[in-house]
XYZ file of C-alpha atoms in Angstrom:
588
model
C 0.000 0.000 0.000
C 1.485 3.358 -0.977
C 1.536 6.431 1.216
C -1.397 8.044 -0.530
C -3.621 5.100 0.330
C -2.645 4.962 4.051
C -5.735 5.732 6.181
C -5.525 8.917 8.211
C -4.688 8.548 11.912
C -7.875 8.451 13.964
C -8.435 11.421 16.281
C -7.273 10.782 19.867
C -10.826 10.530 21.159
C -11.475 7.650 18.721
C -8.219 5.750 19.320
C -8.773 2.734 21.521
C -6.703 0.164 23.370
C -8.017 -3.201 24.472
C -7.182 -3.983 28.077
C -8.543 -5.478 31.253
C -10.274 -3.386 33.877
C -7.295 -4.125 36.113
C -4.973 -2.524 33.595
C -7.307 0.438 33.186
C -7.172 1.015 36.943
C -3.379 0.844 36.882
C -3.163 3.257 33.954
C -5.274 5.866 35.735
C -3.111 5.590 38.864
C -0.017 6.008 36.712
C -1.583 8.983 34.933
C -1.925 10.657 38.346
C 1.791 9.932 38.974
C 0.823 7.566 41.761
C 3.517 6.781 44.273
C 4.317 3.434 45.878
C 1.392 1.083 46.441
C 1.180 -1.717 48.991
C -1.075 -4.713 49.204
C -1.462 -8.475 49.270
C -2.807 -10.030 46.105
C -5.445 -12.609 45.321
C -7.212 -13.975 42.247
C -9.704 -11.112 42.187
C -6.982 -8.494 41.639
C -4.465 -10.460 39.525
C -5.020 -8.378 36.347
C -4.255 -5.209 38.299
C -1.078 -6.712 39.740
C 0.027 -7.908 36.307
C -0.555 -4.433 34.904
C 1.564 -2.753 37.577
C 4.409 -5.086 36.589
C 4.114 -4.393 32.876
C 3.669 -0.649 33.395
C 6.638 -0.624 35.826
C 4.592 0.926 38.617
C 5.980 0.773 42.175
C 3.934 -1.912 43.905
C 5.059 -3.899 46.957
C 3.864 -6.905 48.878
C 3.129 -6.290 52.562
C 2.291 -8.782 55.290
C -0.916 -7.196 56.563
C -3.383 -5.037 54.660
C -3.870 -2.787 57.681
C -0.186 -1.976 57.457
C -0.614 -1.219 53.750
C -3.072 1.540 54.650
C -0.814 2.800 57.456
C 2.086 3.033 54.991
C -0.137 4.886 52.518
C -1.367 7.180 55.303
C 2.118 8.206 56.437
C 3.300 8.576 52.852
C 0.408 10.905 52.068
C 0.770 12.931 55.271
C 4.385 13.751 54.453
C 4.253 14.025 50.659
C 0.780 15.515 50.215
C 0.260 12.994 47.413
C -2.483 10.384 47.320
C -1.657 7.294 49.379
C -2.314 3.972 47.627
C -3.212 0.507 48.898
C -5.060 -2.537 47.651
C -6.587 -5.757 48.916
C -8.369 -8.806 47.631
C -11.844 -9.952 48.591
C -13.085 -10.703 52.122
C -10.376 -10.768 54.809
C -8.076 -8.690 52.626
C -10.689 -5.971 52.318
C -11.819 -6.077 55.939
C -8.208 -5.906 57.149
C -8.166 -2.358 55.747
C -10.749 -1.172 58.273
C -8.542 0.233 61.044
C -6.237 2.034 58.625
C -9.180 3.506 56.739
C -10.618 4.871 59.985
C -7.269 6.578 60.686
C -7.174 8.119 57.227
C -10.811 9.245 57.391
C -10.476 10.937 60.774
C -7.076 12.417 59.939
C -8.107 13.754 56.529
C -5.554 11.740 54.573
C -5.892 11.645 50.766
C -5.964 7.977 49.772
C -7.309 5.573 47.162
C -7.699 1.873 47.982
C -8.610 -0.683 45.324
C -10.298 -3.874 46.515
C -11.416 -6.959 44.668
C -14.840 -8.498 45.194
C -16.685 -11.661 44.179
C -17.766 -12.630 40.662
C -21.194 -11.112 40.106
C -22.596 -14.267 38.487
C -21.877 -16.185 41.707
C -22.315 -13.578 44.449
C -24.362 -14.650 47.485
C -23.767 -18.353 46.760
C -21.226 -18.786 49.577
C -18.209 -17.948 47.467
C -14.866 -18.311 49.207
C -14.138 -15.361 51.531
C -17.367 -13.631 50.557
C -18.802 -11.027 52.929
C -20.748 -7.806 52.564
C -17.484 -5.856 52.438
C -19.033 -2.813 50.762
C -21.425 -2.422 53.695
C -18.597 -3.024 56.189
C -16.221 -0.441 54.730
C -18.628 2.280 53.630
C -18.679 4.102 57.029
C -14.865 4.022 57.190
C -14.102 6.013 54.054
C -14.986 9.352 52.546
C -16.614 7.615 49.596
C -16.971 4.012 48.452
C -17.243 3.566 44.700
C -18.566 0.243 43.418
C -17.732 -0.207 39.716
C -20.443 -2.092 37.838
C -19.592 -1.202 34.233
C -16.158 -1.829 32.738
C -16.352 1.161 30.408
C -16.719 3.441 33.446
C -13.481 2.315 35.114
C -11.396 5.359 34.055
C -14.206 7.786 34.888
C -14.774 6.392 38.373
C -11.059 6.101 39.141
C -10.691 9.774 38.193
C -13.534 10.530 40.581
C -11.771 8.579 43.342
C -8.724 10.857 43.103
C -10.899 13.984 42.942
C -12.856 13.051 46.066
C -9.717 11.974 47.940
C -7.976 15.334 47.441
C -10.772 17.919 47.778
C -12.520 19.457 50.786
C -11.177 17.703 53.864
C -9.155 14.981 52.106
C -9.916 11.376 52.879
C -9.747 7.751 51.772
C -11.795 6.493 48.833
C -12.374 2.761 48.379
C -12.928 1.431 44.861
C -14.682 -1.962 44.888
C -14.240 -4.039 41.722
C -16.016 -7.372 41.062
C -13.816 -10.264 39.976
C -15.474 -10.731 36.568
C -15.178 -7.041 35.740
C -11.521 -6.913 36.872
C -10.635 -9.773 34.502
C -12.834 -8.659 31.604
C -11.466 -6.571 28.726
C -12.765 -3.569 26.812
C -11.652 -1.255 23.998
C -11.003 1.887 26.028
C -10.656 5.249 24.247
C -7.177 6.591 24.975
C -8.751 9.909 25.884
C -10.234 8.200 28.961
C -6.778 8.184 30.503
C -6.269 11.936 30.418
C -6.468 13.248 33.984
C -6.531 16.603 35.741
C -3.145 16.933 37.485
C -4.756 19.134 40.147
C -5.984 15.957 41.814
C -2.492 14.494 42.265
C -2.080 16.246 45.633
C -4.194 17.635 48.427
C -5.632 20.173 48.738
C -6.573 19.978 45.078
C -9.017 22.895 45.427
C -8.993 25.796 47.869
C -11.871 28.024 48.956
C -11.854 31.311 50.876
C -13.988 32.229 53.897
C -16.598 34.890 53.171
C -15.240 38.421 53.318
C -17.708 39.720 55.921
C -16.756 37.019 58.409
C -13.066 37.693 57.800
C -13.561 41.396 58.594
C -15.407 40.539 61.827
C -12.635 38.150 62.860
C -9.952 40.707 62.063
C -11.745 43.287 64.214
C -11.869 40.914 67.197
C -8.182 40.034 66.833
C -7.138 43.675 66.456
C -8.867 44.590 69.724
C -7.699 41.552 71.700
C -5.452 41.987 74.728
C -4.109 38.420 74.927
C -5.047 36.493 71.774
C -3.806 32.961 71.139
C -3.856 30.627 68.128
C -4.791 26.952 68.529
C -3.434 25.009 65.557
C -4.598 21.544 64.550
C -3.697 19.023 61.878
C -5.733 20.944 59.303
C -2.835 23.401 59.122
C -0.718 20.626 57.613
C -3.515 19.361 55.359
C -3.631 22.862 53.897
C 0.175 23.050 53.793
C -0.221 26.280 55.723
C 2.513 25.991 58.363
C 4.719 28.685 56.827
C 1.662 30.923 56.428
C 0.577 30.438 60.040
C 4.116 31.033 61.299
C 4.305 34.271 59.326
C 0.882 35.358 60.632
C 1.946 34.722 64.235
C 5.203 36.611 63.828
C 3.492 39.534 62.095
C 1.085 39.976 65.006
C 3.052 38.565 67.985
C 0.274 36.081 68.735
C 1.489 32.860 70.419
C 0.593 29.475 68.952
C -0.366 26.300 70.802
C -0.894 23.063 68.919
C -2.577 19.685 69.062
C -0.718 16.400 68.633
C -1.291 16.531 64.863
C -0.765 20.296 64.685
C 2.815 20.144 65.970
C 5.012 22.016 63.492
C 2.320 24.556 62.589
C 4.998 26.884 63.946
C 8.458 25.552 64.788
C 8.507 24.331 68.389
C 11.727 26.276 68.933
C 10.087 29.537 67.811
C 9.721 32.053 70.678
C 5.969 32.224 69.968
C 5.436 28.481 70.329
C 3.385 27.635 73.426
C 3.626 23.906 72.795
C 0.979 21.237 73.178
C -2.392 22.093 74.690
C -5.126 19.893 76.110
C -4.710 16.670 78.087
C -0.943 17.184 78.325
C 0.621 20.634 78.112
C 3.633 22.676 79.080
C 2.368 26.250 79.416
C -0.440 26.359 76.850
C -3.498 25.586 78.981
C -2.780 28.471 81.341
C -2.229 30.809 78.385
C -5.579 29.719 76.952
C -7.211 30.385 80.315
C -5.691 33.890 80.359
C -6.630 34.657 76.747
C -9.547 36.802 75.632
C -9.674 35.898 71.919
C -8.862 32.445 70.534
C -8.218 31.768 66.862
C -8.722 28.057 66.153
C -7.160 26.943 62.853
C -7.780 23.521 61.306
C -8.629 21.897 64.622
C -11.594 19.677 65.495
C -11.314 20.461 69.228
C -11.716 16.810 70.199
C -11.408 15.136 73.572
C -7.624 15.197 73.968
C -7.180 18.721 72.574
C -9.818 20.070 74.961
C -8.842 17.982 78.000
C -12.194 16.229 77.848
C -14.053 19.389 76.788
C -12.808 21.660 79.584
C -10.300 23.715 77.546
C -11.027 26.463 76.602
C -13.226 27.424 79.529
C -16.690 28.838 78.722
C -16.962 32.527 77.947
C -14.020 32.895 75.575
C -14.344 34.693 72.267
C -13.579 32.086 69.623
C -12.859 32.434 65.916
C -12.851 29.061 64.143
C -11.246 28.600 60.715
C -11.909 25.190 59.150
C -12.575 23.590 55.774
C -15.381 21.401 57.203
C -18.473 23.353 58.202
C -19.746 20.429 60.277
C -16.947 20.999 62.801
C -18.322 24.401 63.799
C -20.149 24.129 67.098
C -19.471 20.427 67.579
C -17.671 20.954 70.907
C -17.954 24.723 71.427
C -19.861 27.483 69.681
C -17.574 29.953 67.865
C -18.320 33.666 67.717
C -17.068 33.804 64.128
C -17.042 30.892 61.691
C -14.512 31.080 58.870
C -15.460 28.334 56.443
C -12.580 27.775 54.074
C -9.021 26.699 53.463
C -6.606 27.373 56.334
C -3.876 28.895 54.165
C -6.181 31.226 52.268
C -8.104 32.081 55.427
C -4.923 33.157 57.216
C -3.813 35.144 54.167
C -7.171 36.933 54.132
C -7.101 37.595 57.872
C -3.674 39.179 57.657
C -4.755 41.273 54.687
C -7.890 42.379 56.552
C -5.799 43.422 59.550
C -3.672 45.605 57.287
C -1.721 48.198 59.297
C -3.367 46.907 62.479
C -1.098 43.845 62.259
C 1.945 46.010 62.959
C 0.095 47.716 65.803
C -0.710 44.299 67.247
C 2.914 43.204 66.916
C 4.110 46.235 68.870
C 1.321 46.106 71.429
C 1.847 42.394 72.127
C 5.636 42.597 72.415
C 5.571 42.195 76.181
C 2.982 39.433 75.975
C 5.048 37.587 73.354
C 8.165 37.918 75.515
C 6.389 35.969 78.266
C 6.199 32.826 76.151
C 9.900 31.854 76.024
C 10.273 32.937 79.664
C 7.452 30.631 80.758
C 8.788 27.858 78.568
C 12.226 28.155 80.112
C 10.709 28.076 83.589
C 8.795 24.933 82.660
C 12.001 23.283 81.409
C 13.718 24.121 84.680
C 10.845 22.624 86.658
C 10.943 19.330 84.721
C 14.716 19.180 84.175
C 15.077 16.181 86.489
C 12.796 14.206 84.152
C 14.222 15.537 80.888
C 17.763 14.656 81.915
C 16.974 11.673 84.129
C 19.711 9.092 84.685
C 17.208 6.530 85.918
C 17.682 2.889 85.013
C 15.539 1.503 83.486
C 15.470 4.501 81.192
C 12.957 7.344 81.502
C 10.960 8.016 78.305
C 11.456 11.752 78.846
C 15.233 11.255 78.586
C 14.773 9.489 75.233
C 12.861 12.503 73.853
C 15.544 14.864 75.156
C 18.191 12.951 73.218
C 16.004 12.793 70.105
C 15.666 16.589 70.230
C 19.438 16.833 70.425
C 20.195 14.415 67.588
C 17.404 14.670 65.002
C 18.115 17.488 62.501
C 15.510 20.025 61.445
C 14.668 18.208 58.223
C 14.210 14.885 60.038
C 10.930 13.185 60.905
C 9.620 11.579 64.048
C 6.811 9.042 63.616
C 4.833 8.230 66.768
C 2.596 5.265 67.424
C -0.950 6.009 68.492
C -0.825 5.465 72.256
C 1.510 6.775 74.929
C 4.337 7.158 72.386
C 2.372 9.938 70.670
C 1.591 11.607 73.988
C 5.208 11.613 75.182
C 6.452 12.827 71.794
C 3.621 15.321 71.377
C 4.545 16.918 74.678
C 8.348 16.778 74.508
C 9.494 16.545 70.880
C 10.590 19.885 69.418
C 10.312 20.502 65.700
C 12.932 22.887 64.377
C 11.179 23.882 61.156
C 7.636 24.765 60.171
C 5.817 21.854 58.578
C 4.812 18.293 59.364
C 7.951 16.820 60.883
C 5.937 14.931 63.522
C 3.782 12.104 62.154
C 1.467 10.485 64.709
C -1.625 8.450 63.877
C -4.058 10.443 65.962
C -6.994 10.194 63.589
C -7.935 6.867 65.149
C -5.015 6.465 67.577
C -4.522 2.794 66.808
C -1.318 1.238 68.073
C 0.800 -0.590 65.528
C 1.477 2.485 63.368
C 5.131 2.972 64.284
C 6.759 0.553 61.835
C 4.482 0.988 58.786
C 4.418 4.729 59.443
C 8.204 4.779 59.269
C 8.080 2.881 55.971
C 5.666 5.445 54.531
C 7.705 8.442 55.679
C 10.968 6.928 54.408
C 9.361 6.478 50.986
C 7.897 9.995 50.978
C 11.119 11.697 52.085
C 14.051 9.646 50.754
C 17.377 10.695 52.169
C 15.828 12.420 55.202
C 16.468 11.109 58.729
C 13.467 9.149 60.035
C 12.941 8.015 63.626
C 9.856 6.195 64.848
C 8.682 5.793 68.433
C 6.547 2.767 69.259
C 5.657 0.659 72.248
C 6.559 -3.009 72.548
C 2.888 -4.000 72.376
C 2.310 -2.020 69.183
C 5.556 -3.270 67.654
C 4.543 -6.887 68.279
C 1.435 -6.288 66.152
C 3.398 -5.407 63.015
C 6.968 -6.626 63.311
C 6.537 -9.010 60.355
C 6.863 -6.005 58.087
C 10.454 -5.521 59.155
C 10.955 -8.005 56.319
C 9.176 -5.555 53.981
C 11.398 -2.674 55.075
C 14.502 -4.795 54.646
C 13.345 -5.973 51.212
C 12.927 -2.339 50.146
C 16.283 -1.276 51.641
C 14.692 1.619 53.501
C 16.671 3.751 55.927
C 14.896 4.496 59.205
C 15.116 3.729 62.900
C 12.353 2.290 65.054
C 12.744 2.998 68.761
C 10.862 0.360 70.734
C 9.816 1.615 74.174
C 10.250 -1.719 75.917
C 8.426 -1.658 79.245
C 7.217 -5.279 79.049
C 3.642 -4.049 79.206
C 0.738 -2.572 77.358
C 1.958 0.619 78.954
C -0.985 2.944 78.465
C -3.446 0.388 79.821
C -1.255 -0.492 82.790
C -0.734 3.170 83.639
C -4.480 3.810 83.529
C -5.157 0.782 85.728
C -2.625 2.187 88.190
C -4.263 5.617 88.160
C -7.834 4.386 88.476
C -7.524 1.326 90.708
C -4.206 1.775 92.507
C -0.894 -0.056 92.683
C -1.018 -3.770 91.987
C -4.410 -3.681 90.249
C -3.212 -4.830 86.840
C -5.122 -7.155 84.539
C -3.958 -8.384 81.117
C -1.484 -5.552 80.720
C 1.871 -7.283 81.220
C 4.035 -8.801 78.485
C 6.935 -11.211 78.455
C 10.372 -9.685 78.295
C 11.485 -9.679 74.646
C 14.854 -8.669 73.222
C 13.683 -6.813 70.129
C 17.243 -6.153 69.024
C 17.711 -9.895 68.539
C 14.354 -10.115 66.758
C 15.519 -7.426 64.323
C 18.836 -9.154 63.765
C 17.089 -12.425 62.986
C 15.239 -10.618 60.184
C 18.406 -9.203 58.652
C 18.097 -5.740 60.196
C 20.341 -3.876 62.611
C 19.251 -4.319 66.215
C 20.728 -2.608 69.284
C 19.548 -3.013 72.873
C 19.928 0.079 75.052
C 19.765 -0.092 78.853
C 21.947 2.840 79.924
C 20.630 6.420 79.466
C 24.155 7.684 78.817
C 24.276 5.558 75.670
C 21.148 6.985 74.039
C 22.725 9.901 72.156
C 25.587 7.888 70.660
C 23.296 5.008 69.715
C 20.837 7.389 68.018
C 23.669 8.928 66.003
C 24.904 5.470 65.067
C 21.416 4.439 63.978
C 20.909 7.526 61.819
C 24.172 6.809 59.984
C 23.388 3.114 59.453
C 21.958 1.901 56.145
C 18.788 -0.122 56.246
C 16.162 -0.532 58.972
C 17.425 -0.215 62.549
C 15.604 -1.300 65.713
C 16.662 0.291 69.005
C 15.311 -1.764 71.897
C 15.085 0.812 74.701
C 14.572 -0.796 78.089
C 12.464 1.770 79.947
C 10.811 2.082 83.331
C 8.528 -0.704 84.507
C 6.862 1.606 87.032
C 3.278 2.269 85.824
C 3.244 5.534 87.787
C 5.948 6.807 85.391
C 4.622 5.444 82.099
C 2.593 8.539 81.117
C 3.820 12.138 80.766
C 1.132 13.266 83.232
C -1.993 12.160 85.064
C -4.646 11.205 82.525
C -7.632 13.554 82.752
C -10.075 10.655 82.489
C -8.655 9.182 85.688
C -9.230 12.504 87.416
C -12.868 12.435 86.335
C -13.309 8.918 87.717
C -11.740 9.856 91.036
C -14.267 12.674 91.381
C -16.997 10.042 91.129
C -18.374 11.135 87.775
C -19.597 8.492 85.379
C -18.002 8.254 81.955
C -20.056 6.932 79.071
């Protein structure tokens, strides 16, 4: 056939490519520049797995699907990109539940693909069959069930859009076995995506101008204003903006566990953690007259079981989710919109009054580092304790000394997050502290470290976890070793489910412990048996040198820190729930 008789190339919208639904799913993920994906395969998702191989997409086997979601969660929290996980039908899908709850409550952008039964045989007692769609629907921002193969690209695009807009969250895409294996001539144009949905927040909205002006007027007249920063600051990537706002007006900033880094902890305006555990922040809140809440849900721990702030305060609440307004306290001004844009608009509305505030609050601002220094002096015996077994406070002191400003500290959901939330000091604005406080499940420390190491290659990564939480997930040390990831897991080895034992001690008294003790385990030897570096630490004077050694060691490192066995010393302070019980009040 000569050139003149060659048929013209079909327009792009009419060009097609025959492929399985599994490949179509993989191609959409690749079009969004999807990062590493973790899962455990099965027959229902084989075409998807085969496609990731042929398309050279980063996909990795993990030993527990819950851990796959935890990895995706930490990866997304640090990178801002969509976290990715998958599972096969039944137990694979239901194993995602705890991780999905974390991502939903924390506002983590995520897409999880799950296989389901063959539609011709559903509800005939197929192997591993369960009503997984019904089980998972409350645990995700949206659950998309694909029923038509030609709609695969469309609905996968929707999954990324939903995951990254508004308050981000996890989207589950449920794909029947027959559809996953079936093929279709897909138009190539179906695989064109909007790059805005690669990261969160994909879209930003501003609070209404009238409310901004009212809020600016209240702040300009305030005598002792304070900012309460939550994890929404990081979801908006607004830490630099909030830090600049605080410095422009000399307004101190206190933070929640997930809001740490909204302003650097070493900044003179940082008042530290507020709520159940605090340094100086709760008293500052009590003394304040105007409170600006930014990206914070004001939940139980942040409010010390709904007692902080005290009634009667003037509150301005800036949040992307309107449903959070008035949930735990009624704000005087509601700023419904993106944290970054809302802060920009507030500063613009203040105009020259911002400089007046900065000058007027100079003395007030100077109190913050003075109070913080006084607090450090009062707790110095704990921060620099030479106790053996080791004090957890001493471990955090050495971490603060060793971890550089661009490093990350992951914290497991229980007491590890509370100790680190109170005592760890970020040196830069931004999310350098990565706890799983959306659902506060233990077992996050190791998979969280994997996710952060993948999101921030070359950066120092430490992870703090308890021995109970580490036992839940230690099989995925093999995964970390297989991937040659560099990070250090610090196991707080107190031979107990420490948080539970400490609460039993507080509520029922010494000796009243039930199902909270563990066998002594040498986790350094466990790590070594799995091909990783393991070091047992029993002397507090060794902590700094061992941390430095770990950070310079290639591959996963486990530091087995033998800490206090005294339940009276396992928490950074008396739990507020125990105080309520001792007053005789009933807790639902």
